[in-house]
Amino acid sequence: MGWVVTIDGPAASGKSTVSRELAKRLGWHWVSTGAFYRGLAYVALQKKIPFDDIPKIIELCYSKEWSVEMTDSKTKVLFQGNDVSELIGREDVGNYASLISHHSEIRKALLDGQRSCSMGNVGLIAEGRDCGTIVFPQAQAKIYLTAHETHRAARRAAEEGQAHESILAAQKNRDEQDSNRKTAPLQVPESAYVLDTTHMSLDDVVKKVEFFVREKIPV
Ligand code: DC
């Protein structure tokens, strides 16, 4: 396995934006592990599978109808040959993903695909909820990004042009589900660099994270 850096944190903490930028600066790959859960959720919603029909959802994990690909700009989800990466960003898809992601069989089924993103000698930035704890516990550098919840909701509301209150309520709900589940809950990995980005610009966040990574890894 090549170098791996993990970035975990709650919803809308800037993990994808920071990962993408850091990958660009290091010349590495990056992957949003949330895209695996969101992709599965999107396909299940398209097929009108209720979120508690776990056997059907597990079966769907292995379906060839959908796949996940890393690109420089995004973690791409393909469904029946179409790029649905924009559609998986919807909050209903995120909430369905959060609701099904506490099932250990589902997590296990998606794990190989996430781990296979670390290949050859190109480094990988992996972001999500359990990247530093479960997916890549051996990662050479671990980061935990967070920010005040109203700040995170404001960022997402601005990005999506939606009302702050409804985004905040959905986000609180999802953070609670992701943090309190028994299997692979969102938590700060041991030895992680914790960064509260509430009052920081994106550029400052990336600079700090890059500095931390370069201290740990000779890149
Ligand atoms: O990071 P995100 O918002 O795209 O993730 C969507 C949901 O997927 C999240 O609320 C919980 C689940 N998820 C997970 O359980 N483990 C991960 N490593 C990434 C995401």
Short mmCIF file of C-alpha atoms and ligand atoms in Angstrom, two decimals:
data_model
loop_
_atom_site.label_atom_id
_atom_site.label_comp_id
_atom_site.label_asym_id
_atom_site.label_seq_id
_atom_site.Cartn_x
_atom_site.Cartn_y
_atom_site.Cartn_z
CA MET A 1 0.00 0.00 0.00
CA GLY A 2 1.23 3.52 -0.86
CA TRP A 3 1.03 6.56 1.41
CA VAL A 4 -2.44 7.22 2.85
CA VAL A 5 -3.75 10.33 4.58
CA THR A 6 -7.21 10.19 6.13
CA ILE A 7 -9.55 13.13 6.71
CA ASP A 8 -12.60 12.41 8.85
CA GLY A 9 -15.24 14.72 10.25
CA PRO A 10 -18.94 15.53 10.50
CA ALA A 11 -21.26 16.55 7.64
CA ALA A 12 -20.22 19.66 5.70
CA SER A 13 -16.93 20.07 7.56
CA GLY A 14 -15.12 20.72 4.27
CA LYS A 15 -13.55 17.26 3.95
CA SER A 16 -14.06 16.94 0.17
CA THR A 17 -12.88 20.45 -0.66
CA VAL A 18 -9.78 20.12 1.51
CA SER A 19 -9.03 16.60 0.19
CA ARG A 20 -9.32 17.71 -3.43
CA GLU A 21 -7.03 20.69 -2.88
CA LEU A 22 -4.48 18.74 -0.85
CA ALA A 23 -4.41 15.96 -3.47
CA LYS A 24 -3.71 18.58 -6.14
CA ARG A 25 -0.81 20.03 -4.13
CA LEU A 26 0.72 16.61 -3.44
CA GLY A 27 -0.02 15.09 -6.86
CA TRP A 28 -1.99 12.30 -5.18
CA HIS A 29 -5.42 10.68 -5.65
CA TRP A 30 -8.34 11.45 -3.36
CA VAL A 31 -11.57 9.63 -2.61
CA SER A 32 -14.78 10.54 -0.83
CA THR A 33 -15.85 7.33 0.92
CA GLY A 34 -19.25 8.99 1.44
CA ALA A 35 -19.77 8.56 -2.33
CA PHE A 36 -19.96 4.78 -1.80
CA TYR A 37 -22.74 5.19 0.79
CA ARG A 38 -24.45 7.93 -1.21
CA GLY A 39 -24.17 5.94 -4.46
CA LEU A 40 -25.75 2.91 -2.81
CA ALA A 41 -28.46 5.11 -1.26
CA TYR A 42 -29.20 6.78 -4.59
CA VAL A 43 -29.56 3.46 -6.41
CA ALA A 44 -31.74 2.04 -3.60
CA LEU A 45 -33.97 5.14 -3.77
CA GLN A 46 -34.24 4.81 -7.56
CA LYS A 47 -35.34 1.23 -7.05
CA LYS A 48 -37.76 2.30 -4.30
CA ILE A 49 -36.18 -0.04 -1.75
CA PRO A 50 -37.21 0.92 1.80
CA PHE A 51 -34.24 1.84 4.01
CA ASP A 52 -34.98 -1.07 6.35
CA ASP A 53 -34.93 -3.78 3.66
CA ILE A 54 -31.35 -4.69 4.52
CA PRO A 55 -31.05 -7.97 2.50
CA LYS A 56 -32.07 -6.12 -0.69
CA ILE A 57 -29.64 -3.28 0.05
CA ILE A 58 -26.79 -5.71 0.72
CA GLU A 59 -27.52 -7.40 -2.61
CA LEU A 60 -27.35 -3.98 -4.26
CA CYS A 61 -23.84 -3.41 -2.85
CA TYR A 62 -22.58 -6.10 -5.26
CA SER A 63 -24.65 -5.02 -8.27
CA LYS A 64 -22.77 -4.23 -11.49
CA GLU A 65 -25.38 -1.56 -12.27
CA TRP A 66 -23.44 1.06 -10.34
CA SER A 67 -19.80 1.84 -9.67
CA VAL A 68 -17.51 4.42 -8.09
CA GLU A 69 -14.49 5.98 -9.81
CA MET A 70 -11.84 8.40 -8.58
CA THR A 71 -11.16 11.48 -10.71
CA ASP A 72 -9.18 14.63 -9.92
CA SER A 73 -12.29 16.78 -9.49
CA LYS A 74 -14.70 14.37 -7.80
CA THR A 75 -15.47 10.84 -6.71
CA LYS A 76 -17.70 9.83 -9.60
CA VAL A 77 -20.74 7.58 -9.22
CA LEU A 78 -22.05 5.84 -12.32
CA PHE A 79 -25.49 4.24 -12.43
CA GLN A 80 -26.56 2.31 -15.55
CA GLY A 81 -23.79 4.07 -17.46
CA ASN A 82 -24.84 7.59 -16.38
CA ASP A 83 -22.81 9.94 -14.20
CA VAL A 84 -25.07 10.61 -11.18
CA SER A 85 -22.41 12.34 -9.08
CA GLU A 86 -24.41 15.58 -8.86
CA LEU A 87 -27.62 13.77 -7.85
CA ILE A 88 -26.03 11.90 -4.93
CA GLY A 89 -25.33 15.27 -3.26
CA ARG A 90 -29.02 15.74 -2.39
CA GLU A 91 -29.89 15.77 1.32
CA ASP A 92 -32.49 12.98 0.96
CA VAL A 93 -29.73 10.76 -0.48
CA GLY A 94 -27.35 11.79 2.35
CA ASN A 95 -29.96 10.99 4.96
CA TYR A 96 -30.78 7.57 3.42
CA ALA A 97 -27.00 6.90 3.33
CA SER A 98 -26.72 7.80 6.99
CA LEU A 99 -29.73 5.62 7.88
CA ILE A 100 -28.33 2.48 6.20
CA SER A 101 -24.68 3.02 7.10
CA HIS A 102 -24.95 1.66 10.65
CA HIS A 103 -25.45 -1.90 9.32
CA SER A 104 -22.17 -3.77 9.62
CA GLU A 105 -22.94 -6.06 6.62
CA ILE A 106 -23.43 -3.02 4.41
CA ARG A 107 -20.22 -1.40 5.67
CA LYS A 108 -18.32 -4.65 5.11
CA ALA A 109 -19.64 -4.95 1.56
CA LEU A 110 -18.43 -1.45 0.67
CA LEU A 111 -15.04 -1.72 2.35
CA ASP A 112 -13.07 -3.51 -0.40
CA GLY A 113 -14.00 -0.87 -2.97
CA GLN A 114 -12.80 1.90 -0.64
CA ARG A 115 -9.56 0.13 0.23
CA SER A 116 -8.79 -0.61 -3.41
CA CYS A 117 -8.47 3.16 -3.98
CA SER A 118 -5.01 2.91 -2.43
CA MET A 119 -2.95 1.33 -5.16
CA GLY A 120 0.47 1.51 -6.76
CA ASN A 121 2.83 4.18 -5.55
CA VAL A 122 0.53 7.20 -5.88
CA GLY A 123 -0.54 8.47 -2.45
CA LEU A 124 -4.21 8.63 -1.43
CA ILE A 125 -6.26 11.09 0.60
CA ALA A 126 -9.34 9.27 1.87
CA GLU A 127 -12.13 11.26 3.49
CA GLY A 128 -15.24 10.17 5.38
CA ARG A 129 -16.33 9.15 8.87
CA ASP A 130 -14.23 6.06 9.62
CA CYS A 131 -11.25 6.39 7.26
CA GLY A 132 -8.67 6.78 10.03
CA THR A 133 -10.27 4.20 12.31
CA ILE A 134 -11.55 1.37 10.07
CA VAL A 135 -10.84 1.84 6.36
CA PHE A 136 -7.16 2.81 6.67
CA PRO A 137 -6.14 2.37 10.33
CA GLN A 138 -2.50 2.14 9.16
CA ALA A 139 -2.61 5.58 7.45
CA GLN A 140 0.59 7.56 7.97
CA ALA A 141 -1.26 10.82 8.77
CA LYS A 142 -4.77 11.26 10.16
CA ILE A 143 -6.76 14.47 10.26
CA TYR A 144 -10.10 15.32 11.87
CA LEU A 145 -11.80 18.40 10.51
CA THR A 146 -14.63 20.06 12.35
CA ALA A 147 -16.43 23.41 12.53
CA HIS A 148 -19.31 24.89 14.51
CA GLU A 149 -22.60 23.36 13.33
CA THR A 150 -24.22 26.68 12.37
CA HIS A 151 -21.14 27.54 10.37
CA ARG A 152 -21.21 24.19 8.54
CA ALA A 153 -24.92 24.57 7.81
CA ALA A 154 -24.38 28.12 6.53
CA ARG A 155 -21.68 26.90 4.12
CA ARG A 156 -23.92 24.13 2.79
CA ALA A 157 -26.97 26.44 2.55
CA ALA A 158 -24.93 28.93 0.51
CA GLU A 159 -23.60 26.18 -1.77
CA GLU A 160 -27.04 24.71 -2.39
CA GLY A 161 -29.13 27.89 -2.28
CA GLN A 162 -31.37 26.43 0.40
CA ALA A 163 -32.80 27.69 3.71
CA HIS A 164 -30.30 27.64 6.57
CA GLU A 165 -32.83 26.25 9.10
CA SER A 166 -33.79 23.17 7.10
CA ILE A 167 -30.14 22.38 6.30
CA LEU A 168 -29.19 22.80 9.98
CA ALA A 169 -31.97 20.46 11.14
CA ALA A 170 -31.06 17.75 8.58
CA GLN A 171 -27.37 18.09 9.41
CA LYS A 172 -27.96 17.77 13.20
CA ASN A 173 -29.98 14.65 12.57
CA ARG A 174 -27.29 13.11 10.35
CA ASP A 175 -24.43 14.02 12.74
CA GLU A 176 -26.32 12.36 15.56
CA GLN A 177 -26.98 9.19 13.54
CA ASP A 178 -23.36 9.00 12.35
CA SER A 179 -21.87 9.64 15.81
CA ASN A 180 -24.11 7.38 17.88
CA ARG A 181 -24.19 4.24 15.77
CA LYS A 182 -22.49 1.14 17.17
CA THR A 183 -20.62 0.21 13.97
CA ALA A 184 -17.79 2.52 12.88
CA PRO A 185 -19.19 5.70 14.47
CA LEU A 186 -17.78 9.08 13.59
CA GLN A 187 -14.95 9.63 16.06
CA VAL A 188 -11.58 11.30 16.29
CA PRO A 189 -8.95 8.68 15.33
CA GLU A 190 -6.09 8.15 17.77
CA SER A 191 -3.17 10.47 16.99
CA ALA A 192 -5.27 12.56 14.58
CA TYR A 193 -4.57 16.23 14.01
CA VAL A 194 -7.85 17.95 15.00
CA LEU A 195 -8.57 21.20 13.23
CA ASP A 196 -11.56 23.44 14.00
CA THR A 197 -12.04 25.44 10.81
CA THR A 198 -14.88 27.69 12.05
CA HIS A 199 -12.90 30.90 11.73
CA MET A 200 -10.46 29.82 9.01
CA SER A 201 -10.31 30.39 5.27
CA LEU A 202 -10.06 27.36 2.98
CA ASP A 203 -6.54 28.36 2.01
CA ASP A 204 -5.44 28.49 5.67
CA VAL A 205 -7.00 25.08 6.35
CA VAL A 206 -5.24 23.49 3.39
CA LYS A 207 -1.92 25.10 4.34
CA LYS A 208 -2.15 23.76 7.92
CA VAL A 209 -3.16 20.30 6.80
CA GLU A 210 -0.42 20.20 4.17
CA PHE A 211 2.17 21.27 6.75
CA PHE A 212 1.03 18.49 9.09
CA VAL A 213 1.16 15.88 6.30
CA ARG A 214 4.63 16.94 5.12
CA GLU A 215 5.92 16.66 8.69
CA LYS A 216 4.65 13.06 8.87
CA ILE A 217 5.41 11.89 5.34
CA PRO A 218 8.48 12.68 3.25
CA VAL A 219 6.64 14.03 0.19
O1 DC B 1 -19.55 12.48 3.82
P1 DC B 1 -20.96 12.40 3.23
O2 DC B 1 -21.88 13.48 3.73
O3 DC B 1 -20.96 12.33 1.76
O4 DC B 1 -21.55 11.00 3.77
C1 DC B 1 -22.91 10.63 3.62
C2 DC B 1 -23.29 9.59 4.66
O5 DC B 1 -22.60 8.37 4.38
C3 DC B 1 -22.92 9.94 6.08
O6 DC B 1 -23.92 10.69 6.73
C4 DC B 1 -22.71 8.59 6.73
C5 DC B 1 -22.22 7.72 5.60
N1 DC B 1 -20.77 7.54 5.62
C6 DC B 1 -20.24 6.60 6.48
O7 DC B 1 -21.00 6.00 7.24
N2 DC B 1 -18.91 6.35 6.51
C7 DC B 1 -18.06 7.01 5.71
N3 DC B 1 -16.76 6.72 5.75
C8 DC B 1 -18.55 8.01 4.83
C9 DC B 1 -19.92 8.26 4.83
#
